[in-house]
C-alpha positions as a Markdown table, in Angstrom:
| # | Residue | x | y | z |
|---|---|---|---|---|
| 1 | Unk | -130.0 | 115.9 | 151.8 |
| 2 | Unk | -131.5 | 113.8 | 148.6 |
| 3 | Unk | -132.6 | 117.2 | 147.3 |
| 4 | Unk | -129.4 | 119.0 | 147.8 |
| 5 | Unk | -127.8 | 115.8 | 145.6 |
| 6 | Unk | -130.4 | 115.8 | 143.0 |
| 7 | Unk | -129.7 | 119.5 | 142.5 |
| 8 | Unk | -126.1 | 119.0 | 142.6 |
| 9 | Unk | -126.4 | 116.2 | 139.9 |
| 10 | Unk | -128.9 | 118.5 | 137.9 |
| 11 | Unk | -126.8 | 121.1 | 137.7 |
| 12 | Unk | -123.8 | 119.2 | 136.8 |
| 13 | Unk | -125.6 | 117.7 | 134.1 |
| 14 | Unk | -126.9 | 121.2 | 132.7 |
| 15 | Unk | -123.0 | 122.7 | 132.8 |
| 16 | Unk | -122.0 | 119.8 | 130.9 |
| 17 | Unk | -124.5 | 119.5 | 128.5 |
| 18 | Unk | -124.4 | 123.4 | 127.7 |
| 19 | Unk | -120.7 | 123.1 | 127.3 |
| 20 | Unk | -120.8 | 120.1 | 124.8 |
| 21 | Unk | -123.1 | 122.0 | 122.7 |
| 22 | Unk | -120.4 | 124.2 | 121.5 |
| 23 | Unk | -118.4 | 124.6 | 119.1 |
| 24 | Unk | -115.0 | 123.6 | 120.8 |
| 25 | Unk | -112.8 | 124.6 | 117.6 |
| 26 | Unk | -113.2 | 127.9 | 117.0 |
| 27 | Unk | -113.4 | 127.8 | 113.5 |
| 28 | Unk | -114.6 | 130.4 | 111.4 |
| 29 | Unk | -117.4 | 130.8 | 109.3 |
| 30 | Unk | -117.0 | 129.0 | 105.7 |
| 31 | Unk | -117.6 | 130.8 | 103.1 |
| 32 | Unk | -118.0 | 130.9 | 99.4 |
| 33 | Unk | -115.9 | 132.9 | 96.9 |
| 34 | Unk | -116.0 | 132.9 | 93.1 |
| 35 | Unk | -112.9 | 133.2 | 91.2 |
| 36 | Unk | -112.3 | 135.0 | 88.3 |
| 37 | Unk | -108.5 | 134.6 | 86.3 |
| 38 | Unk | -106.7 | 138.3 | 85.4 |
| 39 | Unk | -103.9 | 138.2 | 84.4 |
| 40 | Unk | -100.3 | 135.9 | 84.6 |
| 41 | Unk | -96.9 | 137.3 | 86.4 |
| 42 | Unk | -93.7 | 135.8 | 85.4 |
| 43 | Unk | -90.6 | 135.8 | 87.7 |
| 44 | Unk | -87.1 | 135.0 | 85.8 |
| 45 | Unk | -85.0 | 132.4 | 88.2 |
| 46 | Unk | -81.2 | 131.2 | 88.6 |
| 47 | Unk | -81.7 | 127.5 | 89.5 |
| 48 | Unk | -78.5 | 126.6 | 90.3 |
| 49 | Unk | -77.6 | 127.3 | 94.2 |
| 50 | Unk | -79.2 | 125.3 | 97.1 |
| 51 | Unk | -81.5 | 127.9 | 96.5 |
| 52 | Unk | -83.4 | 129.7 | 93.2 |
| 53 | Unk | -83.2 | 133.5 | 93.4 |
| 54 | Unk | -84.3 | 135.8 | 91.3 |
| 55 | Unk | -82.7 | 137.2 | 88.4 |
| 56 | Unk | -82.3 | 138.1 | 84.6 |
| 57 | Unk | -78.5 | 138.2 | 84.7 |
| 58 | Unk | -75.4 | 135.9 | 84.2 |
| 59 | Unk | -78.2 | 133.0 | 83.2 |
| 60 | Unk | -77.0 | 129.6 | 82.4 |
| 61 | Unk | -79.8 | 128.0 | 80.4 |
| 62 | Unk | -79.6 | 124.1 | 82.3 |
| 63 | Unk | -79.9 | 126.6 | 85.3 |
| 64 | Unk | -82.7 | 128.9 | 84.3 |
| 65 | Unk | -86.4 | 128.3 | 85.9 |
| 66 | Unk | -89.6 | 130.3 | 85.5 |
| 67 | Unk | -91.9 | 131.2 | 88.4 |
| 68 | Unk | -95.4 | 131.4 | 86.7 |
| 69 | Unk | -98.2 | 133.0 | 89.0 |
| 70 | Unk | -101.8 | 134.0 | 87.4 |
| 71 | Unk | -103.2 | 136.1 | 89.4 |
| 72 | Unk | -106.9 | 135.8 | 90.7 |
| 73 | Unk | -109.9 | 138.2 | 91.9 |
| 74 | Unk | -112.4 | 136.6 | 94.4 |
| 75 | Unk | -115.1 | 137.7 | 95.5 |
| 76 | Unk | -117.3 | 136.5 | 98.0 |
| 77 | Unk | -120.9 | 135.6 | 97.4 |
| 78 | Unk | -121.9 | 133.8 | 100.6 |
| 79 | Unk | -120.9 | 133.1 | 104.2 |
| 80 | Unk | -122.1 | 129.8 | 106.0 |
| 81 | Unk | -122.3 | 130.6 | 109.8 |
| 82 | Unk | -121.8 | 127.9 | 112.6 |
| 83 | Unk | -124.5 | 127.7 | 115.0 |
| 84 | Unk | -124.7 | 125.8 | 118.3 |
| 85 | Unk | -125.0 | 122.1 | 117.3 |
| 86 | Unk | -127.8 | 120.7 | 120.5 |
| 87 | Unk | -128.1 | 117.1 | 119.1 |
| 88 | Unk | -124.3 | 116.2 | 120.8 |
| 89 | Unk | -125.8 | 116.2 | 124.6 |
| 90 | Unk | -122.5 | 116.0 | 126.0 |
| 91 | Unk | -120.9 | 113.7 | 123.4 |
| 92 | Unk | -120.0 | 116.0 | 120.4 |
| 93 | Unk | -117.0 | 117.4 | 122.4 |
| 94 | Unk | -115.3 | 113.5 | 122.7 |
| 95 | Unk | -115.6 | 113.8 | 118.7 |
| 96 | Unk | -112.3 | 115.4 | 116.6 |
| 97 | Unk | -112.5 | 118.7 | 115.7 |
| 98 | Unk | -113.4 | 119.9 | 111.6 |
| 99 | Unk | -113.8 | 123.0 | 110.4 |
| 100 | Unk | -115.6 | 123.7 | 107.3 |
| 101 | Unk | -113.5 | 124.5 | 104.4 |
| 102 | Unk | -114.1 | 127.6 | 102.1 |
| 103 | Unk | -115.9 | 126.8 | 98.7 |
| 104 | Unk | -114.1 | 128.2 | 95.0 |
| 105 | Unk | -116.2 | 128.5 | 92.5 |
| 106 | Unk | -114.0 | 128.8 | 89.5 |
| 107 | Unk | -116.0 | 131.4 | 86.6 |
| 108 | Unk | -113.5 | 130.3 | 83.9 |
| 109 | Unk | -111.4 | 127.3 | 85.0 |
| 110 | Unk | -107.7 | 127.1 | 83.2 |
| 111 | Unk | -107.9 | 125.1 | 80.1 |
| 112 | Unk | -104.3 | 125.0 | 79.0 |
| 113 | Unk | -100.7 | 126.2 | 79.1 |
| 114 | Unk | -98.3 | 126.7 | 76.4 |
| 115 | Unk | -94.7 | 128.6 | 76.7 |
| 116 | Unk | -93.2 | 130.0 | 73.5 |
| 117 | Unk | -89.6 | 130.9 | 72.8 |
| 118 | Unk | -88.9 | 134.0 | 70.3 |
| 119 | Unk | -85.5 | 133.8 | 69.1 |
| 120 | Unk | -84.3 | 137.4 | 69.1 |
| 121 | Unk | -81.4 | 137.0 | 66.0 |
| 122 | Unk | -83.7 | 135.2 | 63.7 |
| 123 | Unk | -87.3 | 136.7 | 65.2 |
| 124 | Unk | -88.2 | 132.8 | 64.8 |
| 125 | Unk | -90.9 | 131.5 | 67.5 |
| 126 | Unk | -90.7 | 128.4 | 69.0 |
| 127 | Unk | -93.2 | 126.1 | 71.3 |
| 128 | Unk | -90.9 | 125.1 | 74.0 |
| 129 | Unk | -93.5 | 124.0 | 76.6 |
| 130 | Unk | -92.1 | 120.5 | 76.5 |
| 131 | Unk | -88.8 | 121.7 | 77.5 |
| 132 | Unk | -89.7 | 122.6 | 80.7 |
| 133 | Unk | -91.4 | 120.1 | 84.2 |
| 134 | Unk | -92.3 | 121.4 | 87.3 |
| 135 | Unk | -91.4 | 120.0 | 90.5 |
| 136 | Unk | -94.2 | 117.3 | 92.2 |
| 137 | Unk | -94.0 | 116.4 | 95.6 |
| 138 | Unk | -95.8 | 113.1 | 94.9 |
| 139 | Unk | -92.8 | 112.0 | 91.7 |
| 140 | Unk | -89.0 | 110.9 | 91.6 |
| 141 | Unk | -88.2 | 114.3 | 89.2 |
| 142 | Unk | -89.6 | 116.8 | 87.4 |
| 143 | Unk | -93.5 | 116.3 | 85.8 |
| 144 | Unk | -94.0 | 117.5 | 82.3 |
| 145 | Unk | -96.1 | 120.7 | 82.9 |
| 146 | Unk | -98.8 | 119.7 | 80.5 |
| 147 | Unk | -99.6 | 116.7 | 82.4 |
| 148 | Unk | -99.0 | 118.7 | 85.2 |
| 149 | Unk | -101.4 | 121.5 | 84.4 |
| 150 | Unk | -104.2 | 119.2 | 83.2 |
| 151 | Unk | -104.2 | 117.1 | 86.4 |
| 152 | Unk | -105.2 | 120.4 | 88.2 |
| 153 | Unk | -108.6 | 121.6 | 87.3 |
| 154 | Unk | -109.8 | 124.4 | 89.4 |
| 155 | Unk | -106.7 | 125.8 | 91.8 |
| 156 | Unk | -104.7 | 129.3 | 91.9 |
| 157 | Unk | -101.7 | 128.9 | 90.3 |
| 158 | Unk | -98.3 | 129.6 | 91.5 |
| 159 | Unk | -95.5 | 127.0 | 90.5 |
| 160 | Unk | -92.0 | 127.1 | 89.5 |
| 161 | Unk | -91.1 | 125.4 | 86.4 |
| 162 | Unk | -87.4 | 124.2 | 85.4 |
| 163 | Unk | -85.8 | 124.4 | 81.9 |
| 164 | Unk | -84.6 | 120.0 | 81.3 |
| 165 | Unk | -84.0 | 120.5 | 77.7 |
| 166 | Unk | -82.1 | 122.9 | 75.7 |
| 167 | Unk | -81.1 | 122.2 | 72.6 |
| 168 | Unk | -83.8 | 124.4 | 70.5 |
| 169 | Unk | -83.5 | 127.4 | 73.5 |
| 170 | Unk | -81.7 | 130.3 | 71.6 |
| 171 | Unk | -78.4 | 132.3 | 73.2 |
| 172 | Unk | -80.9 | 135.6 | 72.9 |
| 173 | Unk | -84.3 | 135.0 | 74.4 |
| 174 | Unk | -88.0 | 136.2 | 75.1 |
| 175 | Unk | -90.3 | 133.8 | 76.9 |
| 176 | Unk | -94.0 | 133.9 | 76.1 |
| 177 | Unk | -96.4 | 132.1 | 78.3 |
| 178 | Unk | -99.6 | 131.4 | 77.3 |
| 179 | Unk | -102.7 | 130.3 | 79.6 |
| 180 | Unk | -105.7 | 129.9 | 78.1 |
| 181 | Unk | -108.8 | 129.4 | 79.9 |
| 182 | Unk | -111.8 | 127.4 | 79.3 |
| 183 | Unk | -114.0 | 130.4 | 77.7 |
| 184 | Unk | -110.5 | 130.6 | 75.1 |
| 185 | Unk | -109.8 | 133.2 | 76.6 |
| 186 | Unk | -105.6 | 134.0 | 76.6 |
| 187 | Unk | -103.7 | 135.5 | 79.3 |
| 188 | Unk | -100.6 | 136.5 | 78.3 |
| 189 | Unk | -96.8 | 137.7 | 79.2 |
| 190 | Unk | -93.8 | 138.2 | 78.0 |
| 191 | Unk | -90.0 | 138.1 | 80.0 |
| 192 | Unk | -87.6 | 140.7 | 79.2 |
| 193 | Unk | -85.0 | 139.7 | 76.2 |
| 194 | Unk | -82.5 | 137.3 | 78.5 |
| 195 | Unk | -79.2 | 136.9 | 77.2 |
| 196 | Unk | -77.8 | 133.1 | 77.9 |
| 197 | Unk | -74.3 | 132.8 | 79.0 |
């Protein structure tokens, strides 16, 4: 009978140290991916339903927004597996559950941004980046989008950005935006002409 309870006890105690020794969280394997910046897509927007939509017609300019995306290649140069993790004996699977996050290595991290205005009439250009703030979860209204930009360093880039100030924005427009990145480097691109009601 004490033989048929030590084996019992033993083979609990195998069961529940094999299953504590693995991974309960089924996380993928983290890996590591170098970045490299393209190239910059613009999207025009209409700013002033509940929602933005999408458009380069019947603008208002205190209603006009620009959805600025650069575009990214990554590649990946490494993969971290997850082995079994033994030095838990039955505790680890108490502990909360982490997965390892993926690693960006940024080649050429964005530097800066600057958006130009060319005035179609008069063919005059215009730095208009400080006419424009981009929504921050973290602030009371809009963040000026060079403080913005410079508080990110290394991050894909997709934001929406909202036109505050308009007295120097002409009736006839192209938008230029300029991001340069840290090698100078400038990628650029232009918005069709947009014709302000």
């Amino acid at each position: 009978m004490k033989k048929n309870i030590i084996a019992l006890c033993l083979l609990y105690s195998i069961q529940f140290i094999f299953t504590a020794c693995t991974e309960p969280c089924n996380c993928d394997d983290a890996s590591i991916f170098e970045v490299s910046y393209t190239a910059v897509d613009l999207t025009t927007y209409d700013t002033s339903g509940f929602q933005n939509s999408t458009s380069e017609n019947d603008l208002y300019k205190n209603a006009f927004g620009l959805e600025i995306y650069v575009v990214a290649e990554e590649n990946q140069i490494a993969e971290n597996t997850q082995g079994i993790k033994l030095s838990g004996f039955g505790f680890n699977s108490a502990l909360a559950c982490s997965c390892e996050e993926p690693e960006y290595i940024y080649l050429d991290p964005l530097r800066d941004i600057e958006i130009l205005v060319l005035d179609v009439d008069s063919q005059v250009t215009t730095d208009v980046t400080a006419n424009f703030t981009v929504f921050d979860y973290y602030a009371d209204s809009g963040v000026d989008l060079k403080e913005y930009f410079q508080a990110r360093e290394n991050w894909r880039v997709n934001f929406l950005v909202d036109l505050v100030r308009t007295d120097n924005i002409p009736d006839q427009a192209i938008f230029t935006i300029n991001i340069t990145l840290e090698s100078g480097e400038v990628l650029t691109q232009k918005t069709n002409e947009i014709v302000f009601n």
